[in-house]
Coordinates of C-alpha atoms and ligand atoms in Angstrom, one line a residue:
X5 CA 107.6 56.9 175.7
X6 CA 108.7 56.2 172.3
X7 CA 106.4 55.2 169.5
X8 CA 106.1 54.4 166.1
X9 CA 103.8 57.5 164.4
X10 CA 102.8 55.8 160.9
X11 CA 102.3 59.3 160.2
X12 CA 105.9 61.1 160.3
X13 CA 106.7 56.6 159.5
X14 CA 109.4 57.1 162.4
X15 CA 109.7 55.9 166.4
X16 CA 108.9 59.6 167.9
X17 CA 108.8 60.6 171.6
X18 CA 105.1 60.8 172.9
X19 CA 104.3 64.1 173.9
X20 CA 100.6 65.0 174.2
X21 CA 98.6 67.9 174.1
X22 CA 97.7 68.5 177.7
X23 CA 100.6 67.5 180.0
X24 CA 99.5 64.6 182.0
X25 CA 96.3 63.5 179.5
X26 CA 95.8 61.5 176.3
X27 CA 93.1 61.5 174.4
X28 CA 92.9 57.7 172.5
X29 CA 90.7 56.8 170.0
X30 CA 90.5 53.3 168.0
X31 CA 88.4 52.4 165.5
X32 CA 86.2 49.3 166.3
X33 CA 84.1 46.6 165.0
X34 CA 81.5 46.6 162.0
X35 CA 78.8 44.2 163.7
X36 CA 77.5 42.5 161.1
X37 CA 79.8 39.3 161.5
X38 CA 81.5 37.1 164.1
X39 CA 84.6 39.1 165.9
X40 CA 87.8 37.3 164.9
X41 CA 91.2 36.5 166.5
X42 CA 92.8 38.8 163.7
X43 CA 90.3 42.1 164.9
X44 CA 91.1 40.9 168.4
X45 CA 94.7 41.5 168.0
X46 CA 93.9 45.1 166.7
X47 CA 91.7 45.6 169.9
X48 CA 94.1 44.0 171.6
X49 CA 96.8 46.5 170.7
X50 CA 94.5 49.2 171.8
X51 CA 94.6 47.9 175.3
X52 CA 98.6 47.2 175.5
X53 CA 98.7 51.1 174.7
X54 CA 96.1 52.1 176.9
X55 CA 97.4 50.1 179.9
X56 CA 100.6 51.4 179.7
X57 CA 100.1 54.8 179.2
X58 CA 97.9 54.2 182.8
X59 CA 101.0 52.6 184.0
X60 CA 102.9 55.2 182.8
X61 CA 100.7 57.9 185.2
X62 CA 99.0 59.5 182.3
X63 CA 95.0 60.2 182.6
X64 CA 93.6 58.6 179.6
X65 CA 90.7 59.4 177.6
X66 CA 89.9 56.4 175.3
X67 CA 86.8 56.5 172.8
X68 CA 85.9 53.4 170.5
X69 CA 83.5 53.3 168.1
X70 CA 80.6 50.1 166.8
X71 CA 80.0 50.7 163.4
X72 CA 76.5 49.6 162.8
X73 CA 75.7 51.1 159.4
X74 CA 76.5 51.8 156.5
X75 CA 80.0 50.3 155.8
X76 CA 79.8 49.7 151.8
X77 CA 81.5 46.1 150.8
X78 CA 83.1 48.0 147.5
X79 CA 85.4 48.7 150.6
X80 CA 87.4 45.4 149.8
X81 CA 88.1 46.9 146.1
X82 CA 89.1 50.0 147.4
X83 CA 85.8 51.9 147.4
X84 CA 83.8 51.8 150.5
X85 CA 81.4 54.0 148.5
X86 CA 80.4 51.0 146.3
X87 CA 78.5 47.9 147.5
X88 CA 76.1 46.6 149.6
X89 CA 75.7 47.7 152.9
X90 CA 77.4 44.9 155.2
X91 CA 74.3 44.8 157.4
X92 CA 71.6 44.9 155.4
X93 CA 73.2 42.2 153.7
X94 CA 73.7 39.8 156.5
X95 CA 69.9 41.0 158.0
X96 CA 68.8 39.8 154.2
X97 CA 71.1 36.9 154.8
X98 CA 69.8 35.4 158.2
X99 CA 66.4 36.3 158.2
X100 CA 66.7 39.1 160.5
X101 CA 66.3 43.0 161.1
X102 CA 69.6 44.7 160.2
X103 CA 69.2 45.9 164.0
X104 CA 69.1 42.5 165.4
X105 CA 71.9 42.0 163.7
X106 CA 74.2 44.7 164.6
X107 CA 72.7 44.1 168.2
X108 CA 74.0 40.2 168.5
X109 CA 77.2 40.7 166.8
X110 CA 77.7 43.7 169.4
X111 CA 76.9 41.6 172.6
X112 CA 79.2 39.1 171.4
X113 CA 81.6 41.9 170.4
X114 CA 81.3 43.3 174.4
X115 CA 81.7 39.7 175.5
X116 CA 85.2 38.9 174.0
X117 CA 86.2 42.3 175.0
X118 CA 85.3 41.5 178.7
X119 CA 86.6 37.5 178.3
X120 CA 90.4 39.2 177.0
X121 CA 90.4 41.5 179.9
X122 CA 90.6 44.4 177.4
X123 CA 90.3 48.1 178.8
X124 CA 87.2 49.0 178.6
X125 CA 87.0 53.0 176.5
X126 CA 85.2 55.6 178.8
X127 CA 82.8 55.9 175.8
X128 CA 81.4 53.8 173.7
X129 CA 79.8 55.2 170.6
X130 CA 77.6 53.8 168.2
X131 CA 77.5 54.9 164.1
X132 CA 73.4 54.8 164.1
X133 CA 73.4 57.0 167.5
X134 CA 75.6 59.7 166.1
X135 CA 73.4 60.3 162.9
X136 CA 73.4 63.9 163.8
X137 CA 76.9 64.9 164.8
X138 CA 77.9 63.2 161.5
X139 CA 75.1 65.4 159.0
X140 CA 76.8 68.5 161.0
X141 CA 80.3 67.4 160.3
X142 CA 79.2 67.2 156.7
X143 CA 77.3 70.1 156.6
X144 CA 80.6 72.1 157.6
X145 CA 82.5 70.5 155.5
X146 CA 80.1 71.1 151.7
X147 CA 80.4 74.7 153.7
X148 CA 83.7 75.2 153.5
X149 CA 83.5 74.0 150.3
X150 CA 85.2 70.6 150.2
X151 CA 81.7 69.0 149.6
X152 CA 79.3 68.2 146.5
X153 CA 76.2 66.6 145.6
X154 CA 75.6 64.0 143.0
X155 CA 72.7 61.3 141.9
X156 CA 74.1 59.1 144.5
X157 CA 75.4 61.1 147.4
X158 CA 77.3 64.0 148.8
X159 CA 80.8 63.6 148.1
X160 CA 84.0 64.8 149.7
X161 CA 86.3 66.8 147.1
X162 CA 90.0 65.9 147.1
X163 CA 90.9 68.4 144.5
X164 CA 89.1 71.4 146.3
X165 CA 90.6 70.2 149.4
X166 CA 94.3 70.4 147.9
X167 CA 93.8 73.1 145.9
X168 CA 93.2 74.8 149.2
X169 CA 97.4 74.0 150.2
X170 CA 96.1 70.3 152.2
X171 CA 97.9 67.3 151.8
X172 CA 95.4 64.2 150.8
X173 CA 96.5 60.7 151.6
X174 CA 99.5 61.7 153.6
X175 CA 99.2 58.6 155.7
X176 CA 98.4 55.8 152.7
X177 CA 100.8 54.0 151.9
X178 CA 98.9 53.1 148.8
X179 CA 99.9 54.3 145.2
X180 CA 96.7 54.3 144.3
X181 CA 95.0 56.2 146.4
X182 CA 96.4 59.0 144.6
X183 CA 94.8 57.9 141.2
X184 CA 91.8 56.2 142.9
X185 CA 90.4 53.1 143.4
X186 CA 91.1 49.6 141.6
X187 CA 87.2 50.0 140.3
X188 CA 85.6 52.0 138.3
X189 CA 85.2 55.0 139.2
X190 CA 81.7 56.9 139.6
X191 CA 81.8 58.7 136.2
X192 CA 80.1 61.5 138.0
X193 CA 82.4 62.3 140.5
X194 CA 85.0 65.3 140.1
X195 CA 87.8 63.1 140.9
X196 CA 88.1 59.6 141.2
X197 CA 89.6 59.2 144.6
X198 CA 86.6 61.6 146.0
X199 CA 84.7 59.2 148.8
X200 CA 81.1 59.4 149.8
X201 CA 80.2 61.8 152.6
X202 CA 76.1 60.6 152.5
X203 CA 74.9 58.0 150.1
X204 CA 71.3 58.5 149.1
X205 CA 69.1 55.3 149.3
X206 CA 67.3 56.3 146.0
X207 CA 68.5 58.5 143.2
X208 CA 68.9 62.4 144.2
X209 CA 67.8 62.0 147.4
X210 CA 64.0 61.2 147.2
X211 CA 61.9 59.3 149.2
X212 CA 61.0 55.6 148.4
X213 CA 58.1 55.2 145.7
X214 CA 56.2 52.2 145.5
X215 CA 55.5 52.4 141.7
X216 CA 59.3 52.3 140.5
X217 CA 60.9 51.2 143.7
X218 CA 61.8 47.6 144.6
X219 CA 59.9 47.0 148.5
X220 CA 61.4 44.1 149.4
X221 CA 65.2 45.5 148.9
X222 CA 64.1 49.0 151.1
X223 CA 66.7 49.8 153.4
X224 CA 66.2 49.4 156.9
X225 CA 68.2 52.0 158.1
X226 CA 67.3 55.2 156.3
X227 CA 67.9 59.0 157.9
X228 CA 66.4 62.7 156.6
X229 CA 69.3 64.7 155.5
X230 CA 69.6 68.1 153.9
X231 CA 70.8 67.0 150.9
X232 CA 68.0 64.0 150.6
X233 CA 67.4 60.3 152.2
X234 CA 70.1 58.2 152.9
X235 CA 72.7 56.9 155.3
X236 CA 76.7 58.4 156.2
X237 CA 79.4 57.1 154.0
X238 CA 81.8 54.7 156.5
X239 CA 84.8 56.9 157.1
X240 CA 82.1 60.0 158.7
X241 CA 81.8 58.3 162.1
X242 CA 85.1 57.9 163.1
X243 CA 85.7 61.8 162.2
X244 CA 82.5 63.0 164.0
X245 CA 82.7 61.0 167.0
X246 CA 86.2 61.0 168.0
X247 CA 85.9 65.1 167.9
X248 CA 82.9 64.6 169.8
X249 CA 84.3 63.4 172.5
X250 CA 88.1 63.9 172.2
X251 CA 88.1 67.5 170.7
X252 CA 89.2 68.7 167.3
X253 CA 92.6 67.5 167.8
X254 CA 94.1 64.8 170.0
X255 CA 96.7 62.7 170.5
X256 CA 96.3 58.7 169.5
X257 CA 94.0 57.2 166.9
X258 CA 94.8 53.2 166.3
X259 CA 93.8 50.8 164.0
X260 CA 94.9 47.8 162.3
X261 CA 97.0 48.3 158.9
X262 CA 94.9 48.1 156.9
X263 CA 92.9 50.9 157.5
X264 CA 95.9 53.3 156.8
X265 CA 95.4 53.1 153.1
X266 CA 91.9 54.5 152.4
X267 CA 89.9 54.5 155.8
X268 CA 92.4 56.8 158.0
X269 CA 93.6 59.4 155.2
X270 CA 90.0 59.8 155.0
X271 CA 89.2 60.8 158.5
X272 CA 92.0 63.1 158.4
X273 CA 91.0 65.2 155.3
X274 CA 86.9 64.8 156.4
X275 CA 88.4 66.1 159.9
X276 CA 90.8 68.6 159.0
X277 CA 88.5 69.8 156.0
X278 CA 85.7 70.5 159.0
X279 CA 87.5 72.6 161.5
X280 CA 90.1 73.9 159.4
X281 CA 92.7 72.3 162.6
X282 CA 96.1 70.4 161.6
X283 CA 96.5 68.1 162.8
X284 CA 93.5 66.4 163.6
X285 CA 95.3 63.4 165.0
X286 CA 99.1 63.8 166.1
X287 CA 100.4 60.0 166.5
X288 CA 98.4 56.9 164.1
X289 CA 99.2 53.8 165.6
X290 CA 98.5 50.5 163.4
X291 CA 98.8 47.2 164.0
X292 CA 100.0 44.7 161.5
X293 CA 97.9 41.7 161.0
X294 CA 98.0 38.0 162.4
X295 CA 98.5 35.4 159.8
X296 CA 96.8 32.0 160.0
X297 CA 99.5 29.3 159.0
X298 CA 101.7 31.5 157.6
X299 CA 99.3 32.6 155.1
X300 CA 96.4 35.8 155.1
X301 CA 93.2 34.9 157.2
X302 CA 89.5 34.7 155.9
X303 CA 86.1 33.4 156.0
X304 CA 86.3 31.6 152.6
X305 CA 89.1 30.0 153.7
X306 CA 87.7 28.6 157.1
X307 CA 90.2 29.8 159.4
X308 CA 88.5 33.2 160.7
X309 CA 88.7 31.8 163.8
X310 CA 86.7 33.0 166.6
X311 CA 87.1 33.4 170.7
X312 CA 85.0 30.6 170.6
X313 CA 86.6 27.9 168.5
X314 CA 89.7 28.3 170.3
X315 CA 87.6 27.8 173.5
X316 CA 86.6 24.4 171.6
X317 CA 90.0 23.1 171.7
X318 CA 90.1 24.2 175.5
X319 CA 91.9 27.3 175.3
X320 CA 91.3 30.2 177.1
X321 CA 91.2 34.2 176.2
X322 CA 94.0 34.3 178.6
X323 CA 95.8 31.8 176.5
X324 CA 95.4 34.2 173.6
X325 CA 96.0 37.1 175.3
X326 CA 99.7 35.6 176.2
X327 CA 99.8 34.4 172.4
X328 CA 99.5 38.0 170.8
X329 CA 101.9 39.5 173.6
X330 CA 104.8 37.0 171.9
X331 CA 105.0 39.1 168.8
X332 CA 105.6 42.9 168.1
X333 CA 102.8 44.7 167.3
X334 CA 104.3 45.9 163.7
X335 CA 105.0 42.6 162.6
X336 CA 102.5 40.2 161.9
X337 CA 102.4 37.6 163.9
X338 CA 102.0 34.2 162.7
X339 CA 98.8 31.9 164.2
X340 CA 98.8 28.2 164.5
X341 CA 97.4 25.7 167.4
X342 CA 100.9 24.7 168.0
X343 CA 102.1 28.3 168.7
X344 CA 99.0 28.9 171.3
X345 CA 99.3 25.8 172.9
X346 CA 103.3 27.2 173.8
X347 CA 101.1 29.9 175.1
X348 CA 98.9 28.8 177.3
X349 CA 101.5 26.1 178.3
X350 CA 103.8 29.0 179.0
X351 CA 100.9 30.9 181.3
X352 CA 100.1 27.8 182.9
X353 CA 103.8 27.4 184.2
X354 CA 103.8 30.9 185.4
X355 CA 100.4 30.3 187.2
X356 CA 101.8 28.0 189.2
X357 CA 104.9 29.3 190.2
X358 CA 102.6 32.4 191.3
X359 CA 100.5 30.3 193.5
X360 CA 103.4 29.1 194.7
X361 CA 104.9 32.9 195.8
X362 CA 101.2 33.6 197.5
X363 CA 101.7 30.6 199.5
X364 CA 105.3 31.3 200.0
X365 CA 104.1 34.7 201.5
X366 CA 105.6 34.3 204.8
X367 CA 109.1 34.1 203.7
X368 CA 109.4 37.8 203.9
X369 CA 112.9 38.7 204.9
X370 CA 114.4 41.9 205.4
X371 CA 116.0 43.3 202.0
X372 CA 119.3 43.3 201.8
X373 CA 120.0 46.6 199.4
X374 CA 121.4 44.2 196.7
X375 CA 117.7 42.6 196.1
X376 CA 116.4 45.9 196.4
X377 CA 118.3 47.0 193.5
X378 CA 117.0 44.3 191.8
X379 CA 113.4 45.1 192.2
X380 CA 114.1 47.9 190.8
X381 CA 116.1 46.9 188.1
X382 CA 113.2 45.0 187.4
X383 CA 111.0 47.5 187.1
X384 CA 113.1 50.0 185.1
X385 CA 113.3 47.2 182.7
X386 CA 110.1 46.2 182.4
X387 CA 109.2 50.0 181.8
X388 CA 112.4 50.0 179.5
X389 CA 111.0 47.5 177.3
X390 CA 107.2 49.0 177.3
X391 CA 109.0 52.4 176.5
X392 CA 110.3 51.2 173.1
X393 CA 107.7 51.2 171.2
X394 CA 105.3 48.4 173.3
X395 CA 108.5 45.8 172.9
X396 CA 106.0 43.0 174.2
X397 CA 108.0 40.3 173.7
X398 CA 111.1 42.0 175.9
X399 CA 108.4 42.6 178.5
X400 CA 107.4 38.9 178.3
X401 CA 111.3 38.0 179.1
X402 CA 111.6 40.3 181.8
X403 CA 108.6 38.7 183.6
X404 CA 110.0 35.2 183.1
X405 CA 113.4 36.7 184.3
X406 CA 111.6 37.9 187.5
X407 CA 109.5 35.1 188.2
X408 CA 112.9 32.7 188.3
X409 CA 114.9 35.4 189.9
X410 CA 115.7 35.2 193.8
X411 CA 114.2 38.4 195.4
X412 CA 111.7 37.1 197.8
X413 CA 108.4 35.7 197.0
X414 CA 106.3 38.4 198.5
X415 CA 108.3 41.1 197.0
X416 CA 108.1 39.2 193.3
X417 CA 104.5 38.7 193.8
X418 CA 104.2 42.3 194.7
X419 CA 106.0 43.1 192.1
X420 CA 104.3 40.7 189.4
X421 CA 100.8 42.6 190.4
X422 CA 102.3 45.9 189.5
X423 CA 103.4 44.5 186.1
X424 CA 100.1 43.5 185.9
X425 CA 98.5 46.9 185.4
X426 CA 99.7 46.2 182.0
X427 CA 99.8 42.1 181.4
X428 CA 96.0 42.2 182.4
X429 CA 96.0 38.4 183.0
X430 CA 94.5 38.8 186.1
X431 CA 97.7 37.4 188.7
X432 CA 95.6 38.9 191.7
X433 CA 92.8 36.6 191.1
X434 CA 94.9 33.3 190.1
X435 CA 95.3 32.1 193.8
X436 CA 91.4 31.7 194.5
X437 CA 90.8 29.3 191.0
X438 CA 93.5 27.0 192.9
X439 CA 91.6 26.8 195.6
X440 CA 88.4 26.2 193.8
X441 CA 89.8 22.5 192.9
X442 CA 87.9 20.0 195.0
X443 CA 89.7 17.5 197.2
X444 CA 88.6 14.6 194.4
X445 CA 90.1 16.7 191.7
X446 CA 93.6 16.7 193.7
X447 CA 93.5 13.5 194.8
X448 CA 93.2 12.6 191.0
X449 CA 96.1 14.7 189.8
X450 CA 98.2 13.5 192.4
X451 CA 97.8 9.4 191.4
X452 CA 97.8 10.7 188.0
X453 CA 101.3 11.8 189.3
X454 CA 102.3 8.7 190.2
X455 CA 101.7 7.0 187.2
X456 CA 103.8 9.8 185.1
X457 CA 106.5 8.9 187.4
X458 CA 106.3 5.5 187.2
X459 CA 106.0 5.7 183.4
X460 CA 102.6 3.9 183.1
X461 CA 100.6 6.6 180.5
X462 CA 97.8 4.6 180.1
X463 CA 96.7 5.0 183.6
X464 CA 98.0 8.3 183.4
X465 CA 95.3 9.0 180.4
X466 CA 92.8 7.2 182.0
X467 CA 93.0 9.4 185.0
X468 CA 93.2 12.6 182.8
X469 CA 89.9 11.7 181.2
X470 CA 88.6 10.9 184.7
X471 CA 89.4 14.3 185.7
X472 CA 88.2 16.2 182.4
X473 CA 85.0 14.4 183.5
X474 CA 85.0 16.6 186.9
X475 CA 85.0 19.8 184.7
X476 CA 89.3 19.9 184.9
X477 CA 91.9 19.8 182.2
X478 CA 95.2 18.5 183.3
X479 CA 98.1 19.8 181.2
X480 CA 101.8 19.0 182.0
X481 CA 104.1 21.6 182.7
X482 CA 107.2 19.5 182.8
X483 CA 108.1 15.6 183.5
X484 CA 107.2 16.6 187.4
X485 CA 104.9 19.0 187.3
X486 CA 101.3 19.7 186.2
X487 CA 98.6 22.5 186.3
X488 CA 94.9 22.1 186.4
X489 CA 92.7 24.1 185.6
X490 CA 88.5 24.3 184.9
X491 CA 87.7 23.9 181.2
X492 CA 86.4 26.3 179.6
Ligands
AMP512 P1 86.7 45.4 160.4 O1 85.5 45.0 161.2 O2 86.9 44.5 159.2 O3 86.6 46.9 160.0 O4 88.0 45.2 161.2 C1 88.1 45.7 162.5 C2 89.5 45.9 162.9 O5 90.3 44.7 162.8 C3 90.3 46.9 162.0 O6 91.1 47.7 162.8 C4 91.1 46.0 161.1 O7 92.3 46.6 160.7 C5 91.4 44.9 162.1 N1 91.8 43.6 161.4 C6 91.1 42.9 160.4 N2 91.7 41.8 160.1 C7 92.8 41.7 160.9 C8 93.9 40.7 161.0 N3 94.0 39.6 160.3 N4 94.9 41.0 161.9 C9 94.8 42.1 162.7 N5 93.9 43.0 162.6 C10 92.9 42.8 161.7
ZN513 ZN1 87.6 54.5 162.0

């Protein structure tokens, strides 16, 4: 397969380590806010690649990380070794324990994963349950001498690291990561562009003491090091626990953009400065972001929407999940109501017309060779398409191409459940929510039928609201035609 390796920046031919295996690795959630539809997107790239390279016959080995510590908010300025800790500051913020926090914002993390049909990794990992693997990484790395100790923490040494014949930064493609960050720098630190390995929670190391110390703004999450108290710099985990469980090198690590400025260069050096192994990563994938309205998405600005809110507005994850497929994953891809209601009106028609093929089972005939070309054709092009570079949007056309083509319903259905090894809508389970309609709810939609045809919308709304009553949302696929399903 062919793919884009932000790395060499060109489309590359995917060749892994061991024939027939991948190792995957993306980097996941810090829990300490709400999951939103811009981070899905990310995840959601994660699973296009995962799926296909399943599709594709490979074994895959996929790994994805919770942060739940220590991810410093300097990190928006460049520094993710200034700051407050994101948890601590939300615990402080609602009242709470910074482990109930990272433990609700990680079962709601889990539940979006599960409500967008997203490949579940073989391993999850968690930062605060890898404290250990993460001091050794850092042990070997001061070892080999790309590691020093200041007031405030163990830092990782760029210039050592260079002077030694490595590359630094090789992946950013931010200026400034070769001068440093937009703040100022830590006047003790060799270099400015050196990143915290281990921050201390007091000065040098020591424990907490009640006559100089503040109690009330103690850290709640607090390890024994060898080089004093404290808690892993951000970029550590990702390092530590993908070698964990991957090895010292493997093949895909993905992310969303904008960790290939600061956060990814950083695992590379951290993991290549450890075992002494290039590369530690052969192929970076990163998504670009989704936009809200054309502009950049964000709390402040209220439209960090949520799996929820979009549920609100009677949308399902599905509906989503069809959204993000319309756009290439390195473009960003422009989010508005309008754009996901084309969506889910889209899925809705294909829903149908794949009832339609189950029930239409029976029409079986024997292939002639000409539509058995064609299901092949199919096929070869829906590969094609998944083959350049996770071209979802060709894929998409394909499917529609398929779905209105005239090889025989059983054989498209067949077909369609193939391609869904990688769609992940869930065709093979679309027939039984039909069903599930009562015989009220039908006879509803059908006079609400009539009075489409007959042009009389008010009874047609009034019969709408009578069947959003039942539980059912009514949408209209074309002048003829509409699709119900249960609201979510
Ligand atoms: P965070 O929890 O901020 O570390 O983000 C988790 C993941 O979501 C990272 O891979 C980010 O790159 C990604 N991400 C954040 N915002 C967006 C966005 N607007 N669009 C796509 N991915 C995003
Ligand atoms: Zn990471």
């Amino acid at each position: 397969m062919e793919l884009f390796n932000s790395l060499s920046r060109k489309v590359e031919t995917f060749v892994p380590i061991t024939e027939g295996k991948v190792g995957m690795y993306t980097c996941g959630p810090t829990v300490y806010s709400f999951i939103t539809i811009g981070n899905w997107r990310t995840y959601f790239l994660g699973d296009m690649l995962v799926r296909t390279l399943k599709y594709l016959g490979y074994e895959v080995d996929y790994v994805m990380n919770i942060t739940d510590v220590g991810h410093l908010t300097g990190d928006n300025l460049g520094d993710a070794s200034t700051g407050d800790d994101r948890l601590e500051k939300a615990a402080q913020k609602e009242g709470k324990s910074a482990l109930e926090i990272a433990s609700f914002y990680t079962e709601d993390f889990y539940k979006g994963f599960a409500d967008l049909k997203l490949t579940p990794p073989k391993q999850w990992c968690k930062a605060t349950d890898h404290i250990a693997e993460q001091v050794e990484m850092i042990g070997k790395i001061v070892s080999a001498g790309f590691g020093y100790t200041i007031n405030d923490g163990v830092y990782f040494d760029t210039k050592a690291f260079e002077a030694a014949g490595n590359t630094y930064g090789e992946l950013s493609t931010l200026e400034s990561i070769k001068e440093g960050a937009r703040v100022e720098p830590n006047p003790d630190k060799k270099d400015p562009r050196d990143f915290a390995l281990w921050k201390f929670s007091y000065p040098g190391g020591r424990e907490f003491n009640p006559e100089v110390d503040d109690a009330a703004s103690r850290r709640q999450m607090e390890w024994e090091s060898p080089w004093g108290l404290g808690f892993p710099g951000w970029h550590i985990e990702c390092s530590a626990m993908s070698q964990k469980y991957l090895g010292e090198q493997f093949d895909i690590h993905v992310g969303g953009e904008d960790l290939k400025s600061t956060h990814h260069p950083n695992e590379i050096a951290q993991a290549e400065a450890a075992t002494g192994k290039k590369p530690f990563v052969r192929y970076w994938v990163h998504g670009a972001f989704l936009l809200v309205d054309g502009g950049r998405m964000g709390k402040s600005l209220g439209n960090a929407y949520r799996l929820a809110d979009l549920e609100e507005r009677g949308f399902s994850a599905m509906d989503l999940r069809y959204f993000y497929m319309t756009g290439h994953y390195r473009k960003q891809l422009n989010f508005t109501f309008d754009g996901l209601a084309s969506a889910a009106k889209a899925l809705a028609t294909l829903k149908t017309m794949v009832v339609k093929l189950k029930q239409n089972e029976a029409e079986r005939t024997v292939l002639s060779s000409e539509k058995l070309n064609k299901i092949d054709d199919f096929r070869e092009r829906f590969l094609s398409a998944l083959e350049t570079d996770l071209n979802m949007p060709e894929v998409l056309a394909v499917v529609w191409e398929l779905v209105k083509s005239n090889v025989p319903s059983k054989d498209k259905y067949e077909l369609l459940l193939e391609f869904d090894q990688v769609l992940g809508f869930g065709i093979g389970e679309w027939e039984e929510q039909a069903i599930e309609i009562s015989e009220e709810v039908r006879n509803l939609v059908e006079q609400r039928k009539q009075a489409r045809m007959v042009k009389d919308f008010g009874e047609a709304d009034r019969l709408r609201q009578m069947i959003a009553n039942l539980g059912y949302e009514v949408e209209d696929v074309s002048a003829e035609e509409s699709v119900v399903k249960r609201r979510t």
